[in-house]
């Protein structure tokens, strides 16, 4: 007869039961976290900006110390920004091919500049929101550490 897991001292449950660590920084509820990120404010405290410039993120929040720079936003913000902006572009393309809206040369140039500005604003807002989401989920970037020198 096989031993039950409870009676076997060598039994190891897989995956091991690990209690998730509570985050060391205060996180509000989801709507507040995302709204603060979209507004470019720290998702935790709303008292300091996320961005140091256009898209450069502060390593830590200047007010509460939340690790904003450790959030691996990577390719998600451009994807979200394109998804949002291209819906607006699709409307203009639809109207153009239906013959409802045929812009002249100057109007097309103005719309192109507006499109670029819209992309830039949407990218910044999406990056703030993604950083807020990652901060709420506690998904920090893995840091590559130097191996410890144990010969000393
Ligand atoms: Zn903060």
Short mmCIF file of N, CA and C and ligand atoms in Angstrom, two decimals:
data_model
loop_
_atom_site.label_atom_id
_atom_site.label_comp_id
_atom_site.label_asym_id
_atom_site.label_seq_id
_atom_site.Cartn_x
_atom_site.Cartn_y
_atom_site.Cartn_z
N UNK A 1 0.84 -1.19 0.00
CA UNK A 1 0.00 0.00 0.00
C UNK A 1 0.88 1.25 0.00
N UNK A 2 0.53 2.21 -0.84
CA UNK A 2 1.35 3.43 -0.92
C UNK A 2 1.06 4.34 0.27
N UNK A 3 2.12 5.05 0.75
CA UNK A 3 1.87 6.00 1.84
C UNK A 3 1.09 7.22 1.34
N UNK A 4 0.24 7.75 2.18
CA UNK A 4 -0.50 8.96 1.81
C UNK A 4 0.45 10.15 1.89
N UNK A 5 0.18 11.22 1.16
CA UNK A 5 1.07 12.39 1.22
C UNK A 5 1.22 12.94 2.64
N UNK A 6 0.17 12.81 3.46
CA UNK A 6 0.26 13.36 4.82
C UNK A 6 1.24 12.55 5.67
N UNK A 7 1.31 11.21 5.42
CA UNK A 7 2.17 10.37 6.27
C UNK A 7 3.60 10.31 5.76
N UNK A 8 3.83 10.72 4.51
CA UNK A 8 5.17 10.66 3.93
C UNK A 8 5.93 11.94 4.25
N UNK A 9 7.02 11.86 5.07
CA UNK A 9 7.74 13.10 5.42
C UNK A 9 8.51 13.68 4.23
N UNK A 10 8.81 12.84 3.22
CA UNK A 10 9.56 13.35 2.07
C UNK A 10 8.68 13.92 0.98
N UNK A 11 7.35 13.90 1.22
CA UNK A 11 6.44 14.38 0.18
C UNK A 11 6.54 15.89 0.04
N UNK A 12 6.69 16.31 -1.20
CA UNK A 12 6.76 17.75 -1.46
C UNK A 12 5.68 18.11 -2.47
N UNK A 13 4.78 18.97 -2.05
CA UNK A 13 3.70 19.39 -2.94
C UNK A 13 4.28 20.25 -4.07
N UNK A 14 3.77 20.03 -5.30
CA UNK A 14 4.25 20.84 -6.42
C UNK A 14 3.08 21.41 -7.20
N UNK A 15 3.01 22.67 -7.46
CA UNK A 15 3.99 23.69 -7.06
C UNK A 15 3.91 23.96 -5.57
N UNK A 16 5.03 24.33 -4.94
CA UNK A 16 5.01 24.58 -3.50
C UNK A 16 4.07 25.73 -3.16
N UNK A 17 3.44 25.59 -2.00
CA UNK A 17 2.52 26.65 -1.59
C UNK A 17 3.33 27.86 -1.15
N UNK A 18 3.18 28.93 -1.89
CA UNK A 18 3.91 30.16 -1.60
C UNK A 18 2.88 31.25 -1.35
N UNK A 19 3.04 31.91 -0.23
CA UNK A 19 2.14 33.04 0.04
C UNK A 19 2.64 34.25 -0.72
N UNK A 20 1.77 34.90 -1.51
CA UNK A 20 2.23 36.10 -2.23
C UNK A 20 2.58 37.20 -1.25
N UNK A 21 3.70 37.87 -1.53
CA UNK A 21 4.11 38.96 -0.66
C UNK A 21 3.21 40.16 -0.87
N UNK A 22 2.72 40.74 0.21
CA UNK A 22 1.94 41.97 0.02
C UNK A 22 2.87 43.09 -0.45
N UNK A 23 2.40 43.93 -1.37
CA UNK A 23 3.28 45.00 -1.85
C UNK A 23 3.65 45.96 -0.72
N UNK A 24 4.85 46.52 -0.84
CA UNK A 24 5.34 47.41 0.23
C UNK A 24 4.85 48.84 0.03
N UNK A 25 4.09 49.06 -1.04
CA UNK A 25 3.61 50.41 -1.30
C UNK A 25 2.08 50.33 -1.37
N UNK A 26 1.39 51.37 -0.95
CA UNK A 26 -0.08 51.33 -0.94
C UNK A 26 -0.63 51.39 -2.36
N UNK A 27 -1.59 50.52 -2.66
CA UNK A 27 -2.21 50.54 -3.99
C UNK A 27 -3.71 50.76 -3.83
N UNK A 28 -4.26 51.75 -4.50
CA UNK A 28 -5.70 51.96 -4.46
C UNK A 28 -6.43 50.94 -5.32
N UNK A 29 -7.73 51.08 -5.44
CA UNK A 29 -8.51 50.13 -6.26
C UNK A 29 -8.19 50.33 -7.74
N UNK A 30 -8.69 49.40 -8.58
CA UNK A 30 -8.33 49.39 -10.00
C UNK A 30 -8.68 50.68 -10.73
N UNK A 31 -9.91 51.20 -10.65
CA UNK A 31 -10.21 52.43 -11.41
C UNK A 31 -9.31 53.60 -11.04
N UNK A 32 -9.01 53.76 -9.72
CA UNK A 32 -8.13 54.86 -9.32
C UNK A 32 -6.71 54.64 -9.82
N UNK A 33 -6.23 53.39 -9.75
CA UNK A 33 -4.87 53.11 -10.21
C UNK A 33 -4.71 53.46 -11.69
N UNK A 34 -5.68 53.01 -12.51
CA UNK A 34 -5.58 53.23 -13.96
C UNK A 34 -5.79 54.71 -14.29
N UNK A 35 -6.74 55.36 -13.61
CA UNK A 35 -6.99 56.77 -13.89
C UNK A 35 -5.78 57.63 -13.53
N UNK A 36 -5.13 57.31 -12.42
CA UNK A 36 -3.94 58.07 -12.03
C UNK A 36 -2.80 57.84 -13.03
N UNK A 37 -2.69 56.60 -13.52
CA UNK A 37 -1.66 56.31 -14.51
C UNK A 37 -1.92 57.06 -15.81
N UNK A 38 -3.18 57.10 -16.24
CA UNK A 38 -3.52 57.82 -17.47
C UNK A 38 -3.22 59.31 -17.31
N UNK A 39 -3.47 59.82 -16.11
CA UNK A 39 -3.20 61.24 -15.87
C UNK A 39 -1.72 61.54 -15.70
N UNK A 40 -0.89 60.48 -15.64
CA UNK A 40 0.55 60.70 -15.50
C UNK A 40 1.00 60.92 -14.07
N UNK A 41 0.14 60.59 -13.10
CA UNK A 41 0.50 60.75 -11.69
C UNK A 41 0.86 59.38 -11.13
N UNK A 42 1.57 59.35 -10.01
CA UNK A 42 1.94 58.08 -9.38
C UNK A 42 0.67 57.29 -9.06
N UNK A 43 0.56 56.04 -9.51
CA UNK A 43 -0.66 55.26 -9.25
C UNK A 43 -0.90 55.00 -7.77
N UNK A 44 0.13 55.06 -6.96
CA UNK A 44 -0.03 54.76 -5.53
C UNK A 44 -0.49 55.97 -4.73
N UNK A 45 0.22 57.09 -4.88
CA UNK A 45 -0.04 58.23 -3.98
C UNK A 45 -0.68 59.40 -4.70
N UNK A 46 -0.63 59.47 -6.01
CA UNK A 46 -1.22 60.57 -6.79
C UNK A 46 -0.60 61.92 -6.46
N UNK A 47 0.57 61.92 -5.81
CA UNK A 47 1.16 63.18 -5.36
C UNK A 47 2.38 63.58 -6.19
N UNK A 48 2.88 62.68 -7.03
CA UNK A 48 4.08 62.99 -7.80
C UNK A 48 3.91 62.46 -9.22
N UNK A 49 4.60 63.05 -10.19
CA UNK A 49 4.47 62.56 -11.57
C UNK A 49 5.20 61.23 -11.79
N UNK A 50 4.72 60.47 -12.78
CA UNK A 50 5.41 59.23 -13.17
C UNK A 50 6.60 59.55 -14.05
N UNK A 51 6.38 60.50 -14.98
CA UNK A 51 7.34 60.71 -16.07
C UNK A 51 8.32 61.82 -15.77
N UNK A 52 9.57 61.57 -16.09
CA UNK A 52 10.63 62.56 -16.04
C UNK A 52 10.92 62.94 -17.49
N UNK A 53 10.07 63.79 -18.06
CA UNK A 53 10.17 64.11 -19.47
C UNK A 53 8.97 63.55 -20.20
N UNK A 54 9.16 63.20 -21.48
CA UNK A 54 8.01 62.71 -22.26
C UNK A 54 7.64 61.29 -21.88
N UNK A 55 8.57 60.32 -22.01
CA UNK A 55 8.26 58.93 -21.69
C UNK A 55 9.22 58.31 -20.67
N UNK A 56 10.24 59.04 -20.25
CA UNK A 56 11.19 58.50 -19.28
C UNK A 56 10.52 58.43 -17.90
N UNK A 57 10.63 57.26 -17.27
CA UNK A 57 9.95 57.03 -16.00
C UNK A 57 10.93 57.22 -14.86
N UNK A 58 10.49 57.87 -13.78
CA UNK A 58 11.32 57.98 -12.58
C UNK A 58 11.58 56.59 -12.02
N UNK A 59 12.79 56.35 -11.52
CA UNK A 59 13.11 55.05 -10.92
C UNK A 59 12.19 54.77 -9.73
N UNK A 60 12.02 55.74 -8.86
CA UNK A 60 11.11 55.62 -7.72
C UNK A 60 10.24 56.86 -7.66
N UNK A 61 9.04 56.67 -7.12
CA UNK A 61 8.15 57.82 -6.94
C UNK A 61 8.83 58.80 -5.98
N UNK A 62 8.76 60.09 -6.31
CA UNK A 62 9.45 61.09 -5.49
C UNK A 62 8.71 61.36 -4.18
N UNK A 63 7.47 60.87 -4.06
CA UNK A 63 6.70 61.10 -2.84
C UNK A 63 6.63 59.86 -1.96
N UNK A 64 6.23 58.71 -2.55
CA UNK A 64 5.99 57.51 -1.74
C UNK A 64 7.04 56.43 -1.97
N UNK A 65 7.91 56.57 -2.95
CA UNK A 65 8.97 55.58 -3.15
C UNK A 65 8.54 54.34 -3.89
N UNK A 66 7.37 54.35 -4.55
CA UNK A 66 6.94 53.18 -5.32
C UNK A 66 7.93 52.96 -6.47
N UNK A 67 8.29 51.71 -6.77
CA UNK A 67 9.32 51.43 -7.78
C UNK A 67 8.78 51.55 -9.20
N UNK A 68 8.54 52.77 -9.65
CA UNK A 68 7.96 52.99 -10.98
C UNK A 68 8.89 52.51 -12.08
N UNK A 69 10.20 52.68 -11.90
CA UNK A 69 11.16 52.32 -12.94
C UNK A 69 11.34 50.82 -13.09
N UNK A 70 10.86 50.04 -12.12
CA UNK A 70 11.01 48.58 -12.20
C UNK A 70 9.88 47.92 -12.96
N UNK A 71 8.90 48.68 -13.43
CA UNK A 71 7.74 48.09 -14.10
C UNK A 71 8.08 47.86 -15.58
N UNK A 72 8.02 46.62 -16.04
CA UNK A 72 8.41 46.34 -17.43
C UNK A 72 7.27 46.60 -18.42
N UNK A 73 7.02 47.87 -18.72
CA UNK A 73 5.90 48.20 -19.62
C UNK A 73 6.18 47.68 -21.04
N UNK A 74 7.43 47.76 -21.47
CA UNK A 74 7.87 47.21 -22.77
C UNK A 74 6.97 47.61 -23.94
N UNK A 75 6.37 46.65 -24.64
CA UNK A 75 5.64 46.93 -25.88
C UNK A 75 4.15 47.16 -25.68
N UNK A 76 3.66 47.03 -24.48
CA UNK A 76 2.22 47.18 -24.27
C UNK A 76 1.71 48.59 -24.55
N UNK A 77 2.39 49.66 -24.09
CA UNK A 77 1.86 51.00 -24.36
C UNK A 77 1.73 51.34 -25.85
N UNK A 78 2.74 51.07 -26.71
CA UNK A 78 2.54 51.36 -28.14
C UNK A 78 1.40 50.54 -28.75
N UNK A 79 1.26 49.31 -28.31
CA UNK A 79 0.17 48.47 -28.83
C UNK A 79 -1.19 49.08 -28.49
N UNK A 80 -1.36 49.47 -27.23
CA UNK A 80 -2.64 50.04 -26.79
C UNK A 80 -2.88 51.37 -27.49
N UNK A 81 -1.83 52.20 -27.60
CA UNK A 81 -1.98 53.51 -28.25
C UNK A 81 -2.38 53.34 -29.71
N UNK A 82 -1.73 52.40 -30.41
CA UNK A 82 -2.08 52.17 -31.82
C UNK A 82 -3.50 51.65 -31.94
N UNK A 83 -3.89 50.74 -31.05
CA UNK A 83 -5.24 50.18 -31.09
C UNK A 83 -6.28 51.29 -30.95
N UNK A 84 -6.01 52.25 -30.06
CA UNK A 84 -6.97 53.33 -29.84
C UNK A 84 -6.96 54.32 -31.00
N UNK A 85 -5.77 54.75 -31.42
CA UNK A 85 -5.67 55.79 -32.44
C UNK A 85 -6.13 55.29 -33.81
N UNK A 86 -5.83 54.04 -34.12
CA UNK A 86 -6.19 53.53 -35.45
C UNK A 86 -7.70 53.39 -35.63
N UNK A 87 -8.46 53.36 -34.53
CA UNK A 87 -9.92 53.39 -34.67
C UNK A 87 -10.37 54.74 -35.22
N UNK A 88 -9.71 55.82 -34.77
CA UNK A 88 -10.04 57.15 -35.29
C UNK A 88 -9.62 57.24 -36.76
N UNK A 89 -8.43 56.72 -37.07
CA UNK A 89 -7.95 56.75 -38.46
C UNK A 89 -8.88 55.94 -39.35
N UNK A 90 -9.35 54.82 -38.84
CA UNK A 90 -10.24 53.97 -39.64
C UNK A 90 -11.53 54.71 -40.01
N UNK A 91 -12.01 55.56 -39.12
CA UNK A 91 -13.21 56.35 -39.43
C UNK A 91 -12.94 57.27 -40.61
N UNK A 92 -11.78 57.96 -40.60
CA UNK A 92 -11.45 58.85 -41.72
C UNK A 92 -11.26 58.07 -43.02
N UNK A 93 -10.63 56.91 -42.94
CA UNK A 93 -10.44 56.10 -44.15
C UNK A 93 -11.79 55.66 -44.72
N UNK A 94 -12.68 55.28 -43.83
CA UNK A 94 -14.03 54.87 -44.26
C UNK A 94 -14.75 56.03 -44.96
N UNK A 95 -14.71 57.22 -44.33
CA UNK A 95 -15.37 58.39 -44.93
C UNK A 95 -14.73 58.77 -46.25
N UNK A 96 -13.39 58.61 -46.35
CA UNK A 96 -12.69 58.95 -47.59
C UNK A 96 -13.12 58.02 -48.73
N UNK A 97 -13.17 56.73 -48.45
CA UNK A 97 -13.51 55.79 -49.52
C UNK A 97 -14.98 55.84 -49.89
N UNK A 98 -15.82 56.30 -48.96
CA UNK A 98 -17.24 56.48 -49.28
C UNK A 98 -17.49 57.79 -50.02
N UNK A 99 -16.47 58.65 -50.10
CA UNK A 99 -16.61 59.91 -50.78
C UNK A 99 -17.29 60.99 -49.97
N UNK A 100 -17.52 60.72 -48.69
CA UNK A 100 -18.19 61.71 -47.83
C UNK A 100 -17.22 62.82 -47.46
N UNK A 101 -15.96 62.46 -47.19
CA UNK A 101 -14.96 63.43 -46.75
C UNK A 101 -13.72 63.27 -47.60
N UNK A 102 -13.45 64.23 -48.47
CA UNK A 102 -12.25 64.20 -49.30
C UNK A 102 -11.44 65.46 -48.97
N UNK A 103 -10.42 65.32 -48.12
CA UNK A 103 -9.67 66.51 -47.71
C UNK A 103 -8.77 67.03 -48.82
N UNK A 104 -8.59 68.33 -48.82
CA UNK A 104 -7.65 68.94 -49.74
C UNK A 104 -6.23 68.73 -49.25
N UNK A 105 -5.26 69.32 -49.96
CA UNK A 105 -3.85 69.12 -49.63
C UNK A 105 -3.52 69.67 -48.25
N UNK A 106 -3.97 70.90 -47.96
CA UNK A 106 -3.66 71.54 -46.67
C UNK A 106 -4.37 70.81 -45.54
N UNK A 107 -5.63 70.45 -45.77
CA UNK A 107 -6.39 69.75 -44.72
C UNK A 107 -5.77 68.39 -44.42
N UNK A 108 -5.28 67.70 -45.45
CA UNK A 108 -4.63 66.41 -45.22
C UNK A 108 -3.37 66.59 -44.38
N UNK A 109 -2.62 67.67 -44.64
CA UNK A 109 -1.41 67.95 -43.85
C UNK A 109 -1.76 68.24 -42.40
N UNK A 110 -2.82 69.03 -42.18
CA UNK A 110 -3.25 69.33 -40.81
C UNK A 110 -3.67 68.05 -40.09
N UNK A 111 -4.42 67.20 -40.79
CA UNK A 111 -4.86 65.95 -40.17
C UNK A 111 -3.69 65.04 -39.84
N UNK A 112 -2.66 65.07 -40.69
CA UNK A 112 -1.47 64.24 -40.44
C UNK A 112 -0.75 64.70 -39.18
N UNK A 113 -0.62 66.03 -39.03
CA UNK A 113 0.01 66.57 -37.81
C UNK A 113 -0.83 66.22 -36.59
N UNK A 114 -2.15 66.35 -36.69
CA UNK A 114 -3.03 66.00 -35.58
C UNK A 114 -2.91 64.51 -35.23
N UNK A 115 -2.75 63.68 -36.25
CA UNK A 115 -2.60 62.24 -36.02
C UNK A 115 -1.33 61.95 -35.23
N UNK A 116 -0.24 62.62 -35.60
CA UNK A 116 1.02 62.42 -34.87
C UNK A 116 0.87 62.86 -33.42
N UNK A 117 0.24 64.03 -33.21
CA UNK A 117 0.05 64.52 -31.84
C UNK A 117 -0.83 63.57 -31.04
N UNK A 118 -1.88 63.07 -31.68
CA UNK A 118 -2.79 62.12 -31.01
C UNK A 118 -2.04 60.85 -30.61
N UNK A 119 -1.17 60.36 -31.49
CA UNK A 119 -0.37 59.17 -31.17
C UNK A 119 0.53 59.43 -29.97
N UNK A 120 1.16 60.63 -29.94
CA UNK A 120 2.08 60.93 -28.85
C UNK A 120 1.34 61.02 -27.53
N UNK A 121 0.18 61.66 -27.52
CA UNK A 121 -0.60 61.79 -26.28
C UNK A 121 -1.10 60.42 -25.83
N UNK A 122 -1.61 59.62 -26.80
CA UNK A 122 -2.15 58.30 -26.45
C UNK A 122 -1.05 57.39 -25.92
N UNK A 123 0.16 57.51 -26.47
CA UNK A 123 1.27 56.66 -26.01
C UNK A 123 1.62 56.96 -24.56
N UNK A 124 1.67 58.24 -24.23
CA UNK A 124 2.00 58.63 -22.85
C UNK A 124 0.92 58.16 -21.88
N UNK A 125 -0.34 58.35 -22.26
CA UNK A 125 -1.44 57.92 -21.39
C UNK A 125 -1.43 56.41 -21.21
N UNK A 126 -1.19 55.67 -22.32
CA UNK A 126 -1.18 54.21 -22.23
C UNK A 126 -0.02 53.73 -21.38
N UNK A 127 1.13 54.38 -21.49
CA UNK A 127 2.27 53.96 -20.67
C UNK A 127 2.00 54.18 -19.19
N UNK A 128 1.38 55.31 -18.86
CA UNK A 128 1.02 55.55 -17.46
C UNK A 128 0.06 54.51 -16.94
N UNK A 129 -0.95 54.17 -17.77
CA UNK A 129 -1.93 53.17 -17.34
C UNK A 129 -1.29 51.81 -17.16
N UNK A 130 -0.40 51.42 -18.08
CA UNK A 130 0.26 50.11 -17.98
C UNK A 130 1.15 50.05 -16.74
N UNK A 131 1.84 51.14 -16.45
CA UNK A 131 2.68 51.16 -15.25
C UNK A 131 1.81 51.02 -14.00
N UNK A 132 0.65 51.68 -14.01
CA UNK A 132 -0.27 51.53 -12.88
C UNK A 132 -0.75 50.10 -12.72
N UNK A 133 -1.09 49.45 -13.83
CA UNK A 133 -1.57 48.06 -13.78
C UNK A 133 -0.47 47.14 -13.27
N UNK A 134 0.75 47.32 -13.78
CA UNK A 134 1.86 46.46 -13.37
C UNK A 134 2.19 46.67 -11.89
N UNK A 135 2.09 47.92 -11.45
CA UNK A 135 2.36 48.23 -10.04
C UNK A 135 1.32 47.56 -9.15
N UNK A 136 0.07 47.59 -9.59
CA UNK A 136 -1.01 46.97 -8.81
C UNK A 136 -0.82 45.45 -8.76
N UNK A 137 -0.36 44.87 -9.86
CA UNK A 137 -0.15 43.42 -9.90
C UNK A 137 1.16 43.01 -9.23
N UNK A 138 2.02 43.98 -8.95
CA UNK A 138 3.31 43.66 -8.32
C UNK A 138 4.28 42.97 -9.26
N UNK A 139 4.17 43.23 -10.57
CA UNK A 139 5.04 42.59 -11.55
C UNK A 139 6.27 43.45 -11.79
N UNK A 140 7.31 43.21 -11.00
CA UNK A 140 8.54 43.98 -11.15
C UNK A 140 9.45 43.32 -12.16
N UNK A 141 10.28 44.15 -12.77
CA UNK A 141 11.26 43.64 -13.73
C UNK A 141 12.33 42.85 -12.97
N UNK A 142 12.71 41.70 -13.53
CA UNK A 142 13.78 40.91 -12.93
C UNK A 142 15.09 41.61 -13.19
N UNK A 143 15.83 41.83 -12.13
CA UNK A 143 17.14 42.44 -12.26
C UNK A 143 18.19 41.36 -12.34
N UNK A 144 19.09 41.50 -13.30
CA UNK A 144 20.19 40.55 -13.41
C UNK A 144 21.24 40.96 -12.38
N UNK A 145 21.51 40.04 -11.46
CA UNK A 145 22.45 40.36 -10.39
C UNK A 145 23.81 39.77 -10.71
N UNK A 146 24.82 40.46 -10.22
CA UNK A 146 26.18 39.93 -10.32
C UNK A 146 26.28 38.71 -9.42
N UNK A 147 26.90 37.62 -9.89
CA UNK A 147 27.07 36.47 -9.00
C UNK A 147 27.98 36.84 -7.83
N UNK A 148 27.58 36.34 -6.64
CA UNK A 148 28.35 36.69 -5.45
C UNK A 148 29.71 35.99 -5.49
N UNK A 149 30.73 36.73 -5.14
CA UNK A 149 32.08 36.17 -5.10
C UNK A 149 32.26 35.52 -3.74
N UNK A 150 32.25 34.17 -3.70
CA UNK A 150 32.32 33.46 -2.43
C UNK A 150 33.72 32.96 -2.14
N UNK A 151 34.70 33.36 -2.92
CA UNK A 151 36.06 32.87 -2.68
C UNK A 151 36.71 33.62 -1.51
N UNK A 152 36.15 34.80 -1.15
CA UNK A 152 36.75 35.57 -0.07
C UNK A 152 36.25 35.13 1.29
ZN1 LIG B 1 3.93 57.81 -5.27
#
